[in-house]
mmCIF file of C-alpha atoms and ligand atoms in Angstrom:
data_model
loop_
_atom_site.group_PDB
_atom_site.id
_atom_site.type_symbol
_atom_site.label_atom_id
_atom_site.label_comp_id
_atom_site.label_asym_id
_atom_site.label_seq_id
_atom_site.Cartn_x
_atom_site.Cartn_y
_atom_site.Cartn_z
ATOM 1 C CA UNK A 1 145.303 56.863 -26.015
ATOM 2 C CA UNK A 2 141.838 55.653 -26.439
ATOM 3 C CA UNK A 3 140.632 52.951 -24.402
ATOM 4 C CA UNK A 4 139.710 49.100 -25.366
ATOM 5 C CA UNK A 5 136.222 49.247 -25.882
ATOM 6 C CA UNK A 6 135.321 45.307 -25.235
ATOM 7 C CA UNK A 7 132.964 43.211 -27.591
ATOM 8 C CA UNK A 8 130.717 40.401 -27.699
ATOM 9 C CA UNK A 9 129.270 39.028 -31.470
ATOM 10 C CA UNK A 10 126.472 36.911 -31.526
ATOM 11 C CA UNK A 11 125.793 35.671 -34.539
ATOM 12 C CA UNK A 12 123.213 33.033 -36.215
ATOM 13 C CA UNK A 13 119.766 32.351 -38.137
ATOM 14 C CA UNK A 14 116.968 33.837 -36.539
ATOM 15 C CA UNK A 15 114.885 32.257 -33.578
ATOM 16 C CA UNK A 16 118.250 30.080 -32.514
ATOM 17 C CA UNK A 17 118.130 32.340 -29.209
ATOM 18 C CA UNK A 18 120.779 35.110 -30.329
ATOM 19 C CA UNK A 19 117.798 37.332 -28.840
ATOM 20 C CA UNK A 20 117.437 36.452 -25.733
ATOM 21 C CA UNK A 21 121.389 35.300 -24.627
ATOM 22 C CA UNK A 22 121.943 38.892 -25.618
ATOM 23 C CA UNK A 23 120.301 40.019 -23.334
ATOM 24 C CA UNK A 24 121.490 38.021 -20.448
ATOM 25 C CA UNK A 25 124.919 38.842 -21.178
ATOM 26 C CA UNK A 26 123.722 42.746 -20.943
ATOM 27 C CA UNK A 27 122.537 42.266 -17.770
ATOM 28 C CA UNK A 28 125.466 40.238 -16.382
ATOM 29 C CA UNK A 29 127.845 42.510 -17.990
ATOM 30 C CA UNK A 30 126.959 46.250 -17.990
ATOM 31 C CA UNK A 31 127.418 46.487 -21.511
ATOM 32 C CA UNK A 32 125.195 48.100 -24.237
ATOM 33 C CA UNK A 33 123.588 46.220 -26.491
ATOM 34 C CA UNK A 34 123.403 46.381 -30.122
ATOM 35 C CA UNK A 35 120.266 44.595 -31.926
ATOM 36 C CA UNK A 36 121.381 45.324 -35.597
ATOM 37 C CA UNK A 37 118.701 42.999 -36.939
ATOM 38 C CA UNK A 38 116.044 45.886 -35.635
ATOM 39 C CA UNK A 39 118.026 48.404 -37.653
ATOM 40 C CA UNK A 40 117.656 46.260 -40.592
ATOM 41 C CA UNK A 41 114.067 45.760 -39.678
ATOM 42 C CA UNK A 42 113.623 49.633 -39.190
ATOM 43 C CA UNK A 43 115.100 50.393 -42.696
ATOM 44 C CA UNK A 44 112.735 47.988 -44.211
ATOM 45 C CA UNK A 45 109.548 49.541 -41.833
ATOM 46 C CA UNK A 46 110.843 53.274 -43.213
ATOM 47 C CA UNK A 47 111.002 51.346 -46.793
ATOM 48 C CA UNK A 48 107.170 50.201 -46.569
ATOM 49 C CA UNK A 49 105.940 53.481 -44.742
ATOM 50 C CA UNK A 50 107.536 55.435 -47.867
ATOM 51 C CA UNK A 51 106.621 52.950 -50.328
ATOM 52 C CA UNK A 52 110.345 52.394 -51.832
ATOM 53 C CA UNK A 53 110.673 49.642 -54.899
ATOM 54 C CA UNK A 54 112.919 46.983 -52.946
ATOM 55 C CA UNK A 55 115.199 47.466 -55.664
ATOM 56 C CA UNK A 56 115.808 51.326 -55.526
ATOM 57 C CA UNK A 57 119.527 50.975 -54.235
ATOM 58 C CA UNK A 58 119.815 54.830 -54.400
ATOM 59 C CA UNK A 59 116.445 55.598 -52.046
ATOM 60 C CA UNK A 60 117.149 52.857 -49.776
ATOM 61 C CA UNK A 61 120.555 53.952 -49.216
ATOM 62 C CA UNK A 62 119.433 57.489 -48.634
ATOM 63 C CA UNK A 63 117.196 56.388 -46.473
ATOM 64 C CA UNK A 64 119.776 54.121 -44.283
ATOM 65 C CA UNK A 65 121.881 56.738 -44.192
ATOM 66 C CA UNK A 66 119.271 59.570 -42.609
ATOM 67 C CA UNK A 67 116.972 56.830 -40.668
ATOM 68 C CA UNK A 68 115.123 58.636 -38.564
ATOM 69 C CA UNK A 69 114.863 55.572 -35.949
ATOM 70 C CA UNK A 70 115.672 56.216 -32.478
ATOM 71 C CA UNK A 71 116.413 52.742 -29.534
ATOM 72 C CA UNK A 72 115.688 53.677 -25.935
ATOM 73 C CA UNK A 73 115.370 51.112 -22.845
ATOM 74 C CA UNK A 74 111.381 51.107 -23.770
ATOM 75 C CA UNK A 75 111.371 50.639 -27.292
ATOM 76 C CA UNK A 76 112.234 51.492 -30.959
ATOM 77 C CA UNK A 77 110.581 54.607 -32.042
ATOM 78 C CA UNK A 78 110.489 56.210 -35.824
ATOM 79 C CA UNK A 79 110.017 59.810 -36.275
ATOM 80 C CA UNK A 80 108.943 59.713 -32.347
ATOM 81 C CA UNK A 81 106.326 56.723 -33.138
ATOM 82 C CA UNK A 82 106.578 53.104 -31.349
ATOM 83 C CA UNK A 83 107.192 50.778 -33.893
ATOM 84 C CA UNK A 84 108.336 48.243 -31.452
ATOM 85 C CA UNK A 85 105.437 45.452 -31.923
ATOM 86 C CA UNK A 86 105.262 46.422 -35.945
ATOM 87 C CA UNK A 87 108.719 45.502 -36.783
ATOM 88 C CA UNK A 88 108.440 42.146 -35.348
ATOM 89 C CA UNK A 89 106.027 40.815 -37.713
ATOM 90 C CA UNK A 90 107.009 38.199 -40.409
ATOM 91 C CA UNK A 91 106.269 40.825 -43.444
ATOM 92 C CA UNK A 92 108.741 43.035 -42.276
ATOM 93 C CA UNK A 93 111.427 40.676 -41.551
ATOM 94 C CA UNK A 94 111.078 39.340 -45.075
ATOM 95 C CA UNK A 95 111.916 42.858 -46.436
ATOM 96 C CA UNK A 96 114.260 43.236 -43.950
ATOM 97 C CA UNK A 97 116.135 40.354 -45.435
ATOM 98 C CA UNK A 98 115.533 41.220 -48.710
ATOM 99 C CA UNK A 99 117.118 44.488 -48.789
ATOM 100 C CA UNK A 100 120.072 43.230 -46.351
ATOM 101 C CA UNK A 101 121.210 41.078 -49.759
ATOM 102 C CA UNK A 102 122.513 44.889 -51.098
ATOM 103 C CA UNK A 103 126.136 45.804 -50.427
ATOM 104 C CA UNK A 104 125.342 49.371 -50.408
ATOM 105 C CA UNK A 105 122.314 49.121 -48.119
ATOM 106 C CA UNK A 106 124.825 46.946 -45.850
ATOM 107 C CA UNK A 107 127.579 49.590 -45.884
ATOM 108 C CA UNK A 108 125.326 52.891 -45.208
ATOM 109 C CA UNK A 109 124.191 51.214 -41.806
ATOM 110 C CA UNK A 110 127.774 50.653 -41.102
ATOM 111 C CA UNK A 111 128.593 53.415 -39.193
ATOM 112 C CA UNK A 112 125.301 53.501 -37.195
ATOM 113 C CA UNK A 113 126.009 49.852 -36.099
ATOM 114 C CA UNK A 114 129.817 50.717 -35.276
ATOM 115 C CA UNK A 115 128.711 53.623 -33.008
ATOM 116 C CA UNK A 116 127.296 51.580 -30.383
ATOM 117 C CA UNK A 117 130.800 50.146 -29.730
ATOM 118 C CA UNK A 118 131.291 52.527 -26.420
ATOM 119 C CA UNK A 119 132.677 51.677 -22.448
ATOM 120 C CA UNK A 120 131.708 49.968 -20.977
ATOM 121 C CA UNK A 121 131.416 47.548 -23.878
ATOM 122 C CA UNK A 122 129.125 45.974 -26.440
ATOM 123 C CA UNK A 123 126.947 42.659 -26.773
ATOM 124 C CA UNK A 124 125.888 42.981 -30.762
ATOM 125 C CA UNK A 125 123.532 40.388 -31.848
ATOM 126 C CA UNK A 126 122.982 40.038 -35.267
ATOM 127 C CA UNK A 127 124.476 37.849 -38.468
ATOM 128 C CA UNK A 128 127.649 39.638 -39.541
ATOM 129 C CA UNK A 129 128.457 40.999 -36.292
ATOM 130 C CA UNK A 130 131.707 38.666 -35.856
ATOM 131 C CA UNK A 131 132.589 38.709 -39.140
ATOM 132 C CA UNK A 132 132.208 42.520 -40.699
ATOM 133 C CA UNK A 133 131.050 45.091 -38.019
ATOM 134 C CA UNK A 134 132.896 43.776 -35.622
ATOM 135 C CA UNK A 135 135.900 41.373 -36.730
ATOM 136 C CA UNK A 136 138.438 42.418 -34.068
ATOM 137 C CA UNK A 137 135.659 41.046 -31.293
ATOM 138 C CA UNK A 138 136.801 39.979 -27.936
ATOM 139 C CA UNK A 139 134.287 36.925 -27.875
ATOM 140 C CA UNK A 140 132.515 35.971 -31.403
ATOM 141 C CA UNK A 141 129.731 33.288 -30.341
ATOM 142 C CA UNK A 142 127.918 31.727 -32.957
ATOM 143 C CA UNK A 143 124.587 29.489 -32.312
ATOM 144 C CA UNK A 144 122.954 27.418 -34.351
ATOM 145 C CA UNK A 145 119.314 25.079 -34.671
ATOM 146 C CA UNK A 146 117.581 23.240 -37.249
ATOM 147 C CA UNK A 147 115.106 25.166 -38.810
ATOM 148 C CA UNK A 148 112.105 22.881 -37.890
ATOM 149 C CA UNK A 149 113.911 23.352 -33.884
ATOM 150 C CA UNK A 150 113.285 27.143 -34.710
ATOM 151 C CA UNK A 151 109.957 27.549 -36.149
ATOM 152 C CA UNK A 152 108.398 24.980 -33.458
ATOM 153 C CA UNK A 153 110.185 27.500 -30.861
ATOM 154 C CA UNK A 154 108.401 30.736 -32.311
ATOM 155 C CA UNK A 155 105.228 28.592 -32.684
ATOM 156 C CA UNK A 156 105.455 28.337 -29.224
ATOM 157 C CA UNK A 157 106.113 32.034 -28.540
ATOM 158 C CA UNK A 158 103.481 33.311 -30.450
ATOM 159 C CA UNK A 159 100.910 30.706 -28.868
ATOM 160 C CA UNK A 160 102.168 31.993 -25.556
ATOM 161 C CA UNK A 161 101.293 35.663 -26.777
ATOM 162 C CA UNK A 162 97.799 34.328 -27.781
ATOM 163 C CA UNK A 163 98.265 34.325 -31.631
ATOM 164 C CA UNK A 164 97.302 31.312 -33.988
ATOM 165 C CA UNK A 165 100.436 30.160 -35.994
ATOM 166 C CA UNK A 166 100.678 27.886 -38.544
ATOM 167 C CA UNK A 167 104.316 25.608 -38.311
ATOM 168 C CA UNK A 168 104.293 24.729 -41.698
ATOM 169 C CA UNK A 169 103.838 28.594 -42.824
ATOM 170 C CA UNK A 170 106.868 29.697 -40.169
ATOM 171 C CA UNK A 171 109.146 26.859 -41.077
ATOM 172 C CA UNK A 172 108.627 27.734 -44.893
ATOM 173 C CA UNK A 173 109.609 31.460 -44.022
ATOM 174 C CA UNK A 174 112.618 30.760 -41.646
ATOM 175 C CA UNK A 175 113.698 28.310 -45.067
ATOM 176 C CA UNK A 176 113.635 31.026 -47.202
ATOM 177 C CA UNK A 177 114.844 33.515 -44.595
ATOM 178 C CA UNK A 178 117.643 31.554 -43.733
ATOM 179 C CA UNK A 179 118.508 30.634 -47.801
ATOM 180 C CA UNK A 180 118.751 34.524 -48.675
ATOM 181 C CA UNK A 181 121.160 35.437 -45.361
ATOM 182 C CA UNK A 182 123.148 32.463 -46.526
ATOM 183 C CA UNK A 183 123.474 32.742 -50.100
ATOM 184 C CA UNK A 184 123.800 36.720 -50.522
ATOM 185 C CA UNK A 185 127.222 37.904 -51.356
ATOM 186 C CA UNK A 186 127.574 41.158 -49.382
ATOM 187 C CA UNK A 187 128.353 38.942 -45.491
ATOM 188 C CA UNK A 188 126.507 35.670 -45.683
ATOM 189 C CA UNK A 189 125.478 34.647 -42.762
ATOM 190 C CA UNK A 190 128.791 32.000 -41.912
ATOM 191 C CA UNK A 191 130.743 31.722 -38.333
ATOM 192 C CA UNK A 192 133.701 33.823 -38.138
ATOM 193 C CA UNK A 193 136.741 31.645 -38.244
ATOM 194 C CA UNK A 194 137.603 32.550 -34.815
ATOM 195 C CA UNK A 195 133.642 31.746 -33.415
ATOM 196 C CA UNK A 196 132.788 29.553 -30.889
ATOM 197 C CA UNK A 197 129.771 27.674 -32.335
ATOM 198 C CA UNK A 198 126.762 26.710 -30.076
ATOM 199 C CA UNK A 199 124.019 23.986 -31.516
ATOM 200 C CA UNK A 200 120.963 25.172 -29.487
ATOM 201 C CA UNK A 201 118.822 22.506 -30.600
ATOM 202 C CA UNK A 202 118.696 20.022 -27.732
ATOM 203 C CA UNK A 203 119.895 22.697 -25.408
ATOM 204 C CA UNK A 204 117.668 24.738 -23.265
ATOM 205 C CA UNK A 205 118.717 28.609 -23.227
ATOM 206 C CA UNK A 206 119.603 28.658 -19.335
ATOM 207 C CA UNK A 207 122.161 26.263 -20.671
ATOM 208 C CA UNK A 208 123.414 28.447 -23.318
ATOM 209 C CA UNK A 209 123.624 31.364 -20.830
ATOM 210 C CA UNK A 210 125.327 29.352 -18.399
ATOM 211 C CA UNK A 211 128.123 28.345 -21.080
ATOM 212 C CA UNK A 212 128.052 31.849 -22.574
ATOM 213 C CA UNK A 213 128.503 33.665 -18.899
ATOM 214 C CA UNK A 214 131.968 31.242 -18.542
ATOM 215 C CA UNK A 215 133.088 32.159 -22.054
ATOM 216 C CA UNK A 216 132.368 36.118 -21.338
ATOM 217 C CA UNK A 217 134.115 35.828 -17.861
ATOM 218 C CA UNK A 218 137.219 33.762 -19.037
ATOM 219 C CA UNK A 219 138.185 35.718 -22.347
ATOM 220 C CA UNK A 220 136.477 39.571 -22.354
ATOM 221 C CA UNK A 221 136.192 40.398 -18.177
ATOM 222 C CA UNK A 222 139.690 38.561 -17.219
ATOM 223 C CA UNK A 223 141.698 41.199 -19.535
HETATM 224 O O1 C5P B 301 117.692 39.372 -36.420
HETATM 225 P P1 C5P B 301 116.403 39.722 -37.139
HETATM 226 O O2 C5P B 301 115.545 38.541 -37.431
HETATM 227 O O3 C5P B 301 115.672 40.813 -36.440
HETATM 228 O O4 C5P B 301 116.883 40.325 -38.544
HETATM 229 C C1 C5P B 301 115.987 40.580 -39.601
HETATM 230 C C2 C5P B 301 116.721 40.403 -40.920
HETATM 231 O O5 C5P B 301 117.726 41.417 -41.049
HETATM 232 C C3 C5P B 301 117.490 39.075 -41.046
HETATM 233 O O6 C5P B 301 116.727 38.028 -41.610
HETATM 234 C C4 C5P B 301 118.665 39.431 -41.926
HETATM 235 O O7 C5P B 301 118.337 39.258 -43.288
HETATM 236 C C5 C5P B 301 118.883 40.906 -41.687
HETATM 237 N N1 C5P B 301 120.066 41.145 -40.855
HETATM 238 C C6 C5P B 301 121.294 41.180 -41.473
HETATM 239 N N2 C5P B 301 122.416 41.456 -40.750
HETATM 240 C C7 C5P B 301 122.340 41.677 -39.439
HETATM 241 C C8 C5P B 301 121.098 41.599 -38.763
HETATM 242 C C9 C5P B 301 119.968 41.322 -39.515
HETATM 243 O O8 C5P B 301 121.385 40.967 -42.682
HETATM 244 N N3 C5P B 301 123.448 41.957 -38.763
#
């Protein structure tokens, strides 16, 4: 019989922290971790690099289906080049949500998403992750933030790394960002009915850790 593999969702709009508790709850755990929004965002980097038409369903799926994108501990690598720092910029996460609004795009990067699901156990961080990849999840955890919350947060971050940002720019693009994962058909971006929901807003993330780390250690390590 095979074994339980144990999972973790973490869902929720981008820059609410999904990111970074993640990764805390790798560490603390053991478990692998699955970043399915850099699949997305390495479908829509393959998409650029080959110059697909956003709406060519039948290239992008071939694509998604052969990506030639490999994760290791140091980075994300396509066709053995680091495209770690390029798929974080804003351009490519607004393709990244624009193609994610196709049902076929969503279902060819099914099985590459399902795969990481191995012992010890998964942390997947993403938007459907509780709802459609993962359903039968041992702990679905779902935060949340107002969008201005969010975009003064990466303002911050970028700052930090020493690039100007305009807030007014990022908060526009985490609007529309946020109104397309909403609003598409194929798994809007919506709390599994069985999520724990988490309003990071006027919580710092050692906080969210701290209540995530209970949560993990009461209902995925006590079984
Ligand atoms: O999480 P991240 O910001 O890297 O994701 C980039 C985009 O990929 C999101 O805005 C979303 O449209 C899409 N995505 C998705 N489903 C996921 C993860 C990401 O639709 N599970």
């Amino acid at each position: 019989m095979s074994q339980h593999v144990p999972v973790i969702a973490i869902d929720g709009p981008s820059g609410v922290g999904k990111g970074t508790l993640a990764q805390f709850l790798t560490d603390e755990t053991g478990f692998h971790l699955l970043d399915s929004g850099a699949i997305y965002r390495a479908l829509a980097f393959g998409a650029v690099k080959n110059a697909l038409a956003l709406e060519d369903v039948a290239a992008l799926v071939n694509l998604a289906t052969t990506l030639p994108v490999e994760f290791v501990s140091c980075g994300i690598f396509y066709e053995g080049e680091d495209i770690t720092s390029q798929v974080r910029t804003e351009e490519i996460a607004g393709v990244a949500s624009t193609i994610a609004v196709i049902p076929e795009v969503r279902s060819a990067l099914m099985a590459r998403q399902k795969a990481f699901a191995i012992l010890p156990g998964l942390v997947a961080d993403g938007r459907d992750m509780g709802t459609v990849v993962f359903p039968d999840a041992d702990l679905k955890l779902f935060l949340t933030a107002s969008a201005e919350v969010r975009a003064e947060r990466r303002v911050k971050q970028l700052k930090s790394k020493g690039v100007d940002a305009n807030i007014e720019q990022i908060t526009q693009d985490i609007k529309a960002r946020d109104d397309r994962d909403h609003n598409r058909k194929a798994a809007p971006l919506r709390p599994a009915e069985d999520a724990i929901v988490i309003d990071t807003s006027h919580l710092g993330i050692e906080d969210v850790c701290k209540k995530a780390r209970t949560l993990v250690k009461e209902r995925v390590l006590s079984t």
